[in-house]
Short mmCIF file of C-alpha atoms in Angstrom, two decimals:
data_model
loop_
_atom_site.label_atom_id
_atom_site.label_comp_id
_atom_site.label_asym_id
_atom_site.label_seq_id
_atom_site.Cartn_x
_atom_site.Cartn_y
_atom_site.Cartn_z
CA MET A 1 -30.80 -2.82 24.77
CA PHE A 2 -28.32 -4.46 22.63
CA LEU A 3 -27.63 -1.57 20.39
CA GLU A 4 -28.53 2.21 20.79
CA LEU A 5 -28.05 5.00 18.80
CA LYS A 6 -28.64 8.39 20.89
CA ASN A 7 -29.48 11.41 18.89
CA ILE A 8 -26.66 11.26 16.93
CA THR A 9 -25.59 14.08 14.51
CA LYS A 10 -23.06 14.60 12.33
CA LEU A 11 -21.61 17.93 10.51
CA PHE A 12 -18.98 18.14 7.96
CA ASN A 13 -17.38 21.86 7.83
CA SER A 14 -16.36 22.66 4.55
CA LYS A 15 -13.12 24.93 4.00
CA SER A 16 -15.65 27.58 2.64
CA GLY A 17 -17.39 27.85 5.92
CA VAL A 18 -20.67 25.83 4.64
CA ASN A 19 -21.54 22.75 7.48
CA ARG A 20 -23.05 20.29 5.65
CA ARG A 21 -25.50 17.82 8.12
CA VAL A 22 -25.28 14.29 7.10
CA VAL A 23 -26.91 12.90 10.14
CA GLU A 24 -29.35 14.79 12.17
CA ASN A 25 -30.30 13.59 15.78
CA LEU A 26 -30.75 10.11 14.66
CA SER A 27 -31.89 7.94 17.41
CA LEU A 28 -32.43 4.11 16.54
CA THR A 29 -32.44 0.67 18.57
CA LEU A 30 -31.99 -2.75 18.37
CA ASP A 31 -33.37 -4.95 21.47
CA GLU A 32 -32.02 -7.81 22.53
CA SER A 33 -34.29 -10.15 20.60
CA GLU A 34 -33.12 -8.66 17.35
CA LYS A 35 -29.25 -9.69 18.09
CA GLY A 36 -28.09 -12.28 15.51
CA LYS A 37 -30.26 -10.37 12.55
CA ILE A 38 -29.47 -9.08 9.58
CA VAL A 39 -30.38 -5.55 9.53
CA PHE A 40 -30.79 -3.58 6.35
CA PHE A 41 -30.40 -0.13 6.20
CA HIS A 42 -31.58 1.46 2.87
CA ALA A 43 -31.16 5.14 2.15
CA PRO A 44 -31.05 6.91 -1.26
CA PHE A 45 -27.25 7.45 -2.85
CA GLY A 46 -25.06 9.53 -0.99
CA SER A 47 -27.49 10.44 2.07
CA GLY A 48 -24.85 9.47 4.62
CA LYS A 49 -25.22 5.89 5.04
CA SER A 50 -21.65 5.36 5.22
CA THR A 51 -20.76 7.98 7.48
CA LEU A 52 -23.62 6.33 10.07
CA LEU A 53 -21.88 2.94 9.85
CA LYS A 54 -18.58 4.64 10.33
CA ILE A 55 -19.78 6.57 13.19
CA ILE A 56 -21.57 3.36 14.77
CA SER A 57 -18.13 1.35 14.13
CA GLY A 58 -16.11 4.42 15.63
CA VAL A 59 -13.92 5.06 12.60
CA GLU A 60 -15.39 8.51 12.98
CA SER A 61 -17.15 10.51 15.58
CA SER A 62 -20.20 12.13 15.76
CA SER A 63 -20.79 15.68 16.52
CA ALA A 64 -23.59 14.82 19.08
CA GLY A 65 -25.27 11.79 20.36
CA GLU A 66 -23.77 8.31 21.08
CA VAL A 67 -23.66 4.92 20.34
CA ILE A 68 -24.30 2.37 22.88
CA VAL A 69 -23.94 -1.36 22.75
CA GLU A 70 -25.02 -3.90 25.25
CA GLY A 71 -25.11 -0.50 28.01
CA LYS A 72 -21.43 0.58 26.98
CA ASN A 73 -20.52 3.83 25.28
CA ILE A 74 -18.19 2.62 22.03
CA ARG A 75 -15.78 5.16 22.63
CA ASN A 76 -12.56 3.84 23.94
CA ASN A 77 -14.38 0.45 24.74
CA ASP A 78 -13.16 -2.76 22.46
CA LEU A 79 -17.22 -3.79 21.78
CA GLY A 80 -16.77 -6.01 18.90
CA LEU A 81 -18.17 -3.67 16.09
CA TYR A 82 -16.36 -4.04 12.85
CA PHE A 83 -16.57 -2.32 9.59
CA ILE A 84 -16.29 -3.65 6.00
CA PRO A 85 -15.91 -0.88 3.39
CA GLN A 86 -17.21 -0.99 0.09
CA LYS A 87 -13.61 -1.31 -1.70
CA ALA A 88 -11.37 -4.47 -0.69
CA THR A 89 -9.62 -4.21 2.30
CA SER A 90 -7.41 -7.35 2.62
CA PHE A 91 -3.85 -6.90 2.81
CA PRO A 92 -2.31 -7.62 -0.11
CA TRP A 93 0.71 -8.35 1.05
CA LEU A 94 -0.31 -11.00 3.22
CA SER A 95 -1.47 -14.39 2.23
CA VAL A 96 -5.05 -15.29 3.51
CA GLN A 97 -4.00 -17.12 6.30
CA GLU A 98 -1.61 -14.52 7.31
CA ASN A 99 -4.34 -11.96 7.15
CA ILE A 100 -6.11 -13.52 9.43
CA GLU A 101 -3.01 -14.57 11.72
CA THR A 102 -2.04 -10.75 11.80
CA ILE A 103 -5.26 -9.39 12.90
CA LEU A 104 -5.27 -11.67 15.95
CA LYS A 105 -1.53 -10.47 16.14
CA LEU A 106 -2.15 -7.21 16.19
CA LYS A 107 -4.74 -7.61 18.73
CA ASN A 108 -2.85 -9.62 21.07
CA GLN A 109 -5.02 -12.62 20.73
CA PRO A 110 -3.72 -16.00 20.44
CA ILE A 111 -3.39 -17.54 17.06
CA VAL A 112 -5.80 -20.82 17.42
CA PRO A 113 -5.06 -23.18 14.17
CA LYS A 114 -8.43 -25.10 14.90
CA LYS A 115 -10.47 -21.71 15.54
CA ILE A 116 -8.40 -20.28 11.78
CA LYS A 117 -9.12 -23.63 9.99
CA GLU A 118 -12.97 -23.59 10.84
CA ILE A 119 -13.58 -19.52 9.84
CA ILE A 120 -11.31 -20.49 6.78
CA SER A 121 -13.83 -23.44 5.92
CA LEU A 122 -16.83 -21.07 6.96
CA CYS A 123 -15.88 -18.63 4.38
CA GLU A 124 -14.81 -21.19 1.58
CA LEU A 125 -11.34 -19.93 1.78
CA GLU A 126 -10.15 -23.63 1.98
CA GLY A 127 -7.66 -24.79 -0.15
CA TYR A 128 -6.45 -20.94 -0.96
CA GLU A 129 -4.80 -20.61 2.49
CA GLU A 130 -1.31 -19.68 0.80
CA HIS A 131 -2.88 -17.59 -2.02
CA PHE A 132 -2.20 -13.73 -2.03
CA PRO A 133 -5.35 -11.45 -2.69
CA ASN A 134 -3.96 -9.14 -5.36
CA GLU A 135 -5.32 -10.01 -8.62
CA LYS A 136 -8.28 -11.81 -7.05
CA SER A 137 -11.91 -10.95 -7.24
CA LEU A 138 -13.44 -8.75 -5.19
CA GLY A 139 -15.23 -11.54 -3.83
CA PHE A 140 -12.59 -13.27 -2.61
CA ARG A 141 -11.15 -10.26 -0.90
CA PHE A 142 -14.03 -9.66 0.97
CA ARG A 143 -14.51 -13.15 1.97
CA ILE A 144 -10.57 -12.56 3.56
CA SER A 145 -12.07 -9.39 5.09
CA LEU A 146 -15.06 -10.90 6.60
CA ALA A 147 -12.83 -13.95 7.77
CA SER A 148 -10.54 -11.72 9.15
CA CYS A 149 -13.27 -10.32 11.41
CA LEU A 150 -14.81 -13.60 12.39
CA ILE A 151 -11.62 -14.92 13.83
CA LEU A 152 -12.26 -11.70 16.41
CA SER A 153 -16.03 -13.18 17.12
CA PRO A 154 -17.56 -9.92 16.76
CA LYS A 155 -21.03 -8.84 18.20
CA ILE A 156 -21.96 -6.55 14.75
CA LEU A 157 -20.25 -6.41 11.31
CA LEU A 158 -21.60 -3.32 9.70
CA LEU A 159 -20.70 -3.81 5.65
CA ASP A 160 -20.95 -0.67 3.47
CA GLU A 161 -22.41 -1.71 0.22
CA PRO A 162 -19.61 -4.52 0.06
CA PHE A 163 -21.22 -6.36 -3.10
CA LYS A 164 -21.78 -2.99 -5.11
CA GLU A 165 -19.39 -4.01 -7.68
CA ILE A 166 -19.63 -7.90 -7.48
CA ASP A 167 -20.93 -10.14 -9.99
CA LYS A 168 -24.43 -11.52 -9.62
CA VAL A 169 -23.43 -15.14 -9.06
CA THR A 170 -21.00 -14.21 -6.46
CA LYS A 171 -23.15 -12.01 -4.77
CA ASP A 172 -25.55 -14.64 -4.39
CA GLU A 173 -22.98 -16.92 -2.97
CA LEU A 174 -21.77 -14.45 -0.54
CA ILE A 175 -25.70 -13.46 0.71
CA LEU A 176 -25.71 -17.25 1.76
CA LEU A 177 -22.23 -16.89 3.59
CA LEU A 178 -23.88 -13.84 5.36
CA GLN A 179 -26.67 -16.05 6.37
CA LYS A 180 -24.31 -18.72 7.64
CA VAL A 181 -22.38 -15.85 9.76
CA LYS A 182 -25.94 -14.48 11.08
CA GLU A 183 -26.42 -18.15 12.48
CA LEU A 184 -23.40 -17.75 14.49
CA GLY A 185 -25.64 -14.88 16.58
CA ILE A 186 -23.86 -12.08 14.87
CA THR A 187 -25.55 -9.17 13.93
CA ILE A 188 -24.81 -7.88 10.51
CA ILE A 189 -25.53 -3.97 9.59
CA TYR A 190 -25.55 -3.97 6.22
CA ALA A 191 -26.00 -0.53 4.31
CA SER A 192 -27.19 0.10 0.55
CA SER A 193 -28.73 2.42 -1.55
CA ASN A 194 -29.91 -1.04 -3.64
CA ILE A 195 -33.06 -2.29 -2.11
CA LYS A 196 -32.77 -5.37 -3.69
CA GLU A 197 -29.35 -6.22 -2.60
CA ILE A 198 -30.01 -8.22 0.32
CA LEU A 199 -33.38 -8.05 0.82
CA THR A 200 -33.99 -11.72 0.59
CA VAL A 201 -32.35 -12.10 3.68
CA ALA A 202 -33.00 -9.24 5.84
CA ASP A 203 -34.82 -9.55 8.93
CA ILE A 204 -35.35 -6.09 9.53
CA VAL A 205 -35.15 -3.39 7.15
CA TYR A 206 -34.90 0.41 8.01
CA LEU A 207 -35.86 2.92 5.20
CA PHE A 208 -34.54 6.04 5.78
CA GLU A 209 -36.13 9.15 4.37
CA LEU A 210 -34.03 11.75 2.15
CA LYS A 211 -30.78 13.15 3.67
CA PRO A 212 -29.92 13.99 6.27
CA LEU A 213 -30.36 10.83 7.91
CA SER A 214 -32.83 11.78 10.43
CA THR A 215 -36.26 9.65 10.30
CA TYR A 216 -36.92 6.13 9.18
CA LYS A 217 -39.34 3.59 8.69
CA LYS A 218 -38.58 0.16 10.34
CA PHE A 219 -39.99 -3.28 9.02
CA SER A 220 -39.49 -6.75 10.56
CA PHE A 221 -39.55 -9.83 8.79
CA SER A 222 -39.89 -13.28 9.69
CA GLU A 223 -40.75 -15.86 7.42
CA GLU A 224 -41.89 -13.82 4.45
CA SER A 225 -40.78 -13.95 0.78
CA VAL A 226 -39.38 -11.18 -0.94
CA MET A 227 -41.93 -10.60 -3.29
CA GLU A 228 -44.26 -10.29 0.34
CA LYS A 229 -41.50 -8.19 1.39
CA PHE A 230 -41.57 -5.88 -1.45
CA LYS A 231 -45.30 -5.52 -1.30
CA ILE A 232 -45.00 -4.49 2.56
CA LEU A 233 -42.23 -1.83 1.67
CA GLY A 234 -43.81 -0.83 -1.31
CA GLU A 235 -45.29 2.25 -0.65
CA SER A 236 -42.60 3.83 1.76
CA LEU A 237 -40.06 2.93 -1.22
CA PHE A 238 -41.81 4.94 -3.36
CA ASN A 239 -42.34 7.97 -0.83
CA GLN A 240 -38.39 7.46 -0.05
CA ASN A 241 -37.48 7.91 -3.82
CA MET B 1 15.64 -14.78 -23.95
CA LYS B 2 15.28 -16.97 -26.73
CA LEU B 3 18.62 -18.70 -28.28
CA LYS B 4 18.34 -17.12 -31.17
CA GLN B 5 17.61 -13.56 -30.29
CA ILE B 6 20.92 -14.02 -28.20
CA LEU B 7 22.64 -15.13 -31.24
CA LEU B 8 21.41 -12.66 -33.27
CA ILE B 9 22.32 -9.89 -30.67
CA SER B 10 25.81 -11.32 -30.35
CA ILE B 11 26.49 -11.19 -33.91
CA LEU B 12 24.90 -7.20 -34.59
CA ALA B 13 27.25 -6.26 -31.38
CA ALA B 14 30.19 -8.28 -32.76
CA ILE B 15 30.08 -6.52 -36.47
CA PRO B 16 31.32 -3.25 -34.98
CA LEU B 17 33.17 -4.54 -32.51
CA ILE B 18 35.11 -6.36 -35.57
CA ILE B 19 35.38 -3.41 -37.73
CA ILE B 20 36.65 -1.18 -34.80
CA GLU B 21 39.10 -3.97 -34.21
CA TYR B 22 40.72 -4.64 -37.56
CA LEU B 23 39.63 -2.35 -40.07
CA ILE B 24 39.13 0.99 -38.65
CA PRO B 25 42.79 2.47 -37.96
CA ILE B 26 44.12 3.66 -34.41
CA ASN B 27 42.00 6.93 -33.75
CA PRO B 28 41.24 8.87 -30.57
CA TYR B 29 37.38 7.70 -30.73
CA PHE B 30 36.87 4.49 -30.90
CA PRO B 31 39.56 2.01 -29.06
CA LYS B 32 40.01 -1.23 -30.35
CA ILE B 33 38.89 -4.22 -27.91
CA SER B 34 42.16 -5.30 -27.29
CA SER B 35 43.05 -1.37 -26.05
CA ILE B 36 40.03 -1.90 -23.81
CA ILE B 37 41.60 -5.30 -22.24
CA THR B 38 45.02 -3.45 -21.76
CA SER B 39 43.45 -0.79 -19.97
CA GLY B 40 41.22 -3.18 -17.96
CA THR B 41 44.66 -4.95 -16.74
CA LEU B 42 46.34 -1.75 -16.12
CA PHE B 43 43.46 -0.84 -13.74
CA TYR B 44 43.60 -4.25 -12.01
CA GLN B 45 47.18 -4.05 -11.49
CA SER B 46 48.28 -0.74 -10.68
CA TYR B 47 44.90 1.42 -9.90
CA ASN B 48 43.21 -1.36 -7.68
CA LEU B 49 40.56 -1.90 -9.87
CA LEU B 50 38.82 -4.17 -7.07
CA VAL B 51 39.08 -1.68 -4.33
CA ASN B 52 37.74 1.17 -6.32
CA LEU B 53 34.72 -1.24 -7.27
CA ILE B 54 34.28 -2.47 -3.87
CA THR B 55 34.15 1.26 -2.69
CA SER B 56 31.55 2.45 -5.05
CA ILE B 57 29.35 -0.52 -4.74
CA THR B 58 29.42 -0.48 -1.37
CA THR B 59 28.34 3.17 -0.94
CA ILE B 60 25.49 2.72 -2.96
CA TYR B 61 24.15 -0.37 -1.60
CA ALA B 62 25.31 0.50 1.92
CA SER B 63 23.09 3.69 1.40
CA PHE B 64 20.02 1.44 0.43
CA PHE B 65 20.24 -0.89 3.00
CA ILE B 66 20.20 1.99 5.44
CA THR B 67 17.44 3.86 3.47
CA TYR B 68 15.19 0.84 3.79
CA PHE B 69 15.35 0.91 7.60
CA ILE B 70 15.33 4.78 7.55
CA ALA B 71 12.15 4.71 5.57
CA LYS B 72 10.26 2.35 7.62
CA LEU B 73 11.27 4.58 10.89
CA LEU B 74 9.97 7.57 8.40
CA LEU B 75 6.33 5.89 7.74
CA SER B 76 6.06 4.93 11.58
CA VAL B 77 6.89 8.76 12.48
CA TYR B 78 4.09 9.50 9.59
CA SER B 79 1.82 7.76 11.11
CA LYS B 80 1.84 9.49 14.56
CA TYR B 81 2.02 12.77 13.18
CA LYS B 82 -0.36 14.75 11.05
CA MET B 83 1.62 16.14 8.35
CA LYS B 84 1.23 20.07 7.76
CA GLU B 85 0.73 21.04 4.15
CA TYR B 86 4.09 23.32 4.29
CA TYR B 87 5.94 20.26 5.14
CA ILE B 88 4.23 18.26 2.28
CA SER B 89 5.21 21.33 0.18
CA LEU B 90 8.53 21.88 1.16
CA SER B 91 9.22 18.11 0.64
CA ARG B 92 7.97 18.13 -2.72
CA LEU B 93 9.94 20.99 -3.37
CA VAL B 94 13.44 19.38 -2.36
CA ALA B 95 12.51 16.65 -4.06
CA SER B 96 11.56 17.58 -7.56
CA SER B 97 13.39 20.99 -7.45
CA LEU B 98 16.66 20.86 -6.00
CA PRO B 99 19.35 19.07 -7.93
CA SER B 100 21.47 16.42 -6.24
CA ILE B 101 24.37 17.97 -7.27
CA PHE B 102 23.88 21.06 -5.50
CA ILE B 103 23.98 18.67 -2.72
CA GLY B 104 26.81 17.02 -3.82
CA PHE B 105 28.93 20.42 -4.06
CA VAL B 106 28.02 21.63 -0.39
CA ILE B 107 29.07 17.91 0.85
CA ILE B 108 32.35 18.29 -1.40
CA MET B 109 33.28 21.63 0.38
CA TRP B 110 32.09 20.69 3.74
CA MET B 111 33.69 17.20 4.32
CA PRO B 112 37.00 16.25 3.21
CA GLY B 113 37.07 14.06 -0.03
CA ASN B 114 36.92 10.37 1.76
CA SER B 115 34.37 7.64 1.04
CA LEU B 116 32.16 8.81 4.17
CA SER B 117 31.21 11.77 2.22
CA GLU B 118 30.11 10.05 -0.91
CA PHE B 119 28.00 7.35 1.33
CA VAL B 120 26.58 10.56 3.13
CA PHE B 121 25.94 12.19 -0.38
CA ILE B 122 24.04 9.35 -1.58
CA LEU B 123 22.35 8.55 1.88
CA ILE B 124 20.79 12.22 1.51
CA ILE B 125 19.68 12.13 -1.88
CA ALA B 126 18.25 8.59 -1.16
CA LEU B 127 16.42 9.89 1.90
CA VAL B 128 15.10 13.31 0.07
CA GLN B 129 13.45 10.64 -2.32
CA VAL B 130 12.45 8.29 0.03
CA ASN B 131 10.74 11.13 2.37
CA TYR B 132 8.65 12.69 -0.78
CA ASP B 133 7.52 8.75 -1.79
CA SER B 134 6.46 8.12 1.76
CA ILE B 135 4.40 11.39 1.61
CA LYS B 136 2.97 10.68 -1.58
CA SER B 137 2.47 7.15 -1.18
CA ILE B 138 0.72 7.97 2.64
CA GLN B 139 -1.57 10.33 0.40
CA SER B 140 -2.60 7.47 -2.06
CA LEU B 141 -3.35 5.09 0.42
CA PRO B 142 -6.85 4.09 -0.42
CA LYS B 143 -9.02 5.31 3.30
CA GLU B 144 -10.87 1.82 3.07
CA TYR B 145 -7.53 0.08 4.65
CA LEU B 146 -7.71 2.16 7.54
CA GLU B 147 -11.69 2.20 7.85
CA TYR B 148 -11.35 -1.65 8.26
CA LEU B 149 -8.27 -1.54 10.82
CA THR B 150 -9.46 1.29 12.90
CA PRO B 151 -12.32 -0.53 14.65
CA ILE B 152 -10.62 -3.80 15.14
CA LEU B 153 -7.64 -2.38 16.82
CA GLN B 154 -9.39 0.62 18.60
CA ASN B 155 -6.68 2.69 17.75
CA GLY B 156 -5.95 4.64 14.18
CA THR B 157 -2.51 5.28 15.32
CA LYS B 158 -1.65 1.80 15.29
CA ALA B 159 -3.67 0.99 12.39
CA LYS B 160 -1.62 3.60 10.32
CA LYS B 161 1.31 2.46 11.72
CA TYR B 162 0.56 -0.90 10.54
CA LEU B 163 -0.43 0.03 7.55
CA TYR B 164 2.30 2.37 6.56
CA VAL B 165 5.08 0.26 7.67
CA ASN B 166 3.73 -3.00 6.27
CA GLY B 167 1.90 -1.75 3.08
CA LEU B 168 3.71 1.12 1.54
CA ILE B 169 7.37 0.19 2.04
CA SER B 170 7.28 -1.97 -1.33
CA ASN B 171 6.22 1.01 -3.10
CA ILE B 172 9.02 2.98 -1.66
CA LEU B 173 11.60 0.44 -2.57
CA LYS B 174 9.94 0.07 -5.88
CA LYS B 175 10.77 3.79 -6.48
CA LEU B 176 14.19 3.77 -5.34
CA ILE B 177 15.09 0.61 -7.39
CA GLU B 178 13.55 2.31 -10.43
CA SER B 179 15.96 5.56 -9.40
CA HIS B 180 19.24 2.85 -9.23
CA LYS B 181 20.93 3.98 -12.22
CA TYR B 182 20.24 7.90 -11.12
CA PHE B 183 22.12 7.02 -7.59
CA TRP B 184 25.03 5.42 -9.78
CA THR B 185 25.17 8.20 -11.98
CA MET B 186 25.27 10.84 -8.60
CA LEU B 187 27.82 8.70 -7.54
CA ILE B 188 29.99 8.87 -10.45
CA PHE B 189 29.67 12.96 -10.32
CA PHE B 190 30.69 13.11 -6.66
CA GLU B 191 33.88 11.10 -7.24
CA PHE B 192 34.45 12.60 -10.07
CA ALA B 193 34.12 16.42 -8.82
CA SER B 194 35.23 15.77 -5.39
CA GLY B 195 39.06 14.94 -6.79
CA SER B 196 38.80 11.67 -4.41
CA ASP B 197 41.27 8.67 -5.46
CA TYR B 198 38.90 5.71 -5.33
CA GLY B 199 35.67 4.58 -6.50
CA VAL B 200 34.61 4.45 -9.96
CA GLY B 201 34.40 8.22 -10.74
CA PHE B 202 38.11 8.38 -9.99
CA LEU B 203 38.75 5.79 -12.72
CA ILE B 204 36.70 7.83 -15.10
CA ARG B 205 38.11 11.11 -13.93
CA LEU B 206 41.64 9.43 -14.63
CA SER B 207 40.97 8.45 -18.02
CA ILE B 208 39.75 11.64 -18.79
CA GLU B 209 43.23 13.31 -17.46
CA TYR B 210 45.34 11.08 -19.30
CA TRP B 211 43.31 11.89 -22.44
CA ASN B 212 42.80 7.87 -22.94
CA VAL B 213 39.79 6.61 -24.55
CA SER B 214 40.64 3.10 -24.07
CA MET B 215 40.66 3.76 -20.19
CA LEU B 216 37.47 5.47 -20.39
CA PHE B 217 35.62 2.73 -22.47
CA THR B 218 37.14 0.14 -19.92
CA SER B 219 35.60 2.28 -16.71
CA LEU B 220 32.33 2.99 -18.58
CA THR B 221 32.25 -0.92 -19.54
CA ILE B 222 32.64 -1.77 -15.71
CA LEU B 223 30.33 0.67 -14.84
CA LEU B 224 27.50 -0.66 -17.21
CA VAL B 225 28.25 -4.37 -16.01
CA VAL B 226 28.15 -3.62 -12.23
CA ILE B 227 24.80 -1.30 -12.67
CA PHE B 228 23.22 -4.21 -14.77
CA ILE B 229 24.22 -6.77 -12.21
CA GLY B 230 22.91 -4.73 -9.41
CA GLU B 231 19.94 -3.64 -10.62
CA SER B 232 19.03 -7.46 -11.78
CA ALA B 233 19.93 -8.28 -8.04
CA LEU B 234 17.93 -5.68 -6.48
CA ARG B 235 14.81 -6.78 -8.69
CA PHE B 236 15.31 -10.13 -8.03
CA LEU B 237 15.16 -9.40 -4.44
CA PHE B 238 12.45 -7.33 -4.76
CA ASN B 239 9.99 -9.72 -6.28
CA ARG B 240 11.12 -12.30 -3.75
CA LEU B 241 10.21 -10.11 -0.79
CA PHE B 242 7.42 -8.44 -2.18
CA PRO B 243 5.53 -10.99 -4.77
CA TRP B 244 2.31 -9.11 -4.63
CA SER B 245 4.06 -6.02 -5.71
CA ASN B 246 5.61 -6.87 -9.03
CA LEU B 247 8.48 -5.18 -10.31
CA ASN B 248 9.04 -5.57 -14.00
#
């Protein structure tokens, strides 16, 4: 197995003593053949998709269960899973180039100018190396966050609705960029409540039932058009919402 | 500022000065410009104007300099420990409800009136402010930064430390520079109240003791110029060092 979620449960304890169950006994697998694909987690708004991505990336710990990547538990292991949240996360106090270099420095990895140049080129940030992200668009800032993750050669990128507040034209450009990233053999897990968001490029779609996240339907696509994907998903989507 | 504006302001400022200098007879309220200049010379020759100025300037900017490093240290410490609610409340209470002059009076009573005591006073009030600003900045840091950096570094504390020290320091310095005038006011109060024989506060006290309005206006003019130059320099430096965090 490439990625395995084993009986993941996440409980949030409120001060009033009421426990909120966001993820319940969720098990999910991506096998070796599904490596390097774009995986779309689709669930209704507020159902706990972000929490699930945070658990997979190790930002949050689960109340029960474990996340295993290539046979290793993610806890205390750097397995190359990086998370890009919905809002901009590039460091405004650093230029584009410095953002990427800082990640390498913080990881005690050598700075290889050739590789940085390649990543900058891939993320279409050429000519902007000395620009600062503040006052730049969300799309631009997403590219910096993506470049900073790509420089570390990740295995899995977890994206939490990063295109939600981005205009249509930029969104289309970024979707093309994700396809290029996929071609590098990187698995992308993209969570959104908007089915249209990246359905065009999604290879695998997980349709989660209403909260707590527990059961789902899995669909794998190869060459289907968006309309065909919609047709296949149709009934399940209707039942979901 | 356009040349025309400068000219207009100069004319507007010159009118009352000319009236006071040539039309109004000598009075205890508005000193003549010539008297202010004479007082300036007197301060320079008899009361070590330069030494007094340097003492006050050093106190303020040395405290700022040290506060900058302590702020970095504080942010680093706060990245390692979860702040307790009572500590946050206490910091807020001290920063917002305890008048700085209380601290000043206590220091005057505890320490001999020398330049070290005024330095300690300014440093303490700067630290009280910086401590609370650090807490507020940490609380308002978007959680997304941490969520992004934690999986990359595989270490929440290291991620926090980097974000706090590098991302929040500009916020804290910005607030410190915005309070620049306040720190000068507190320093003048301290020099005035401690009965010291140094600093700009001493010159102001001297003017009041002699009931000499020209001397008072001279001291205040010097103070105004020093604060203006100091603040402009700090803002210039800040905008150079932190171009992404604009301080207007």
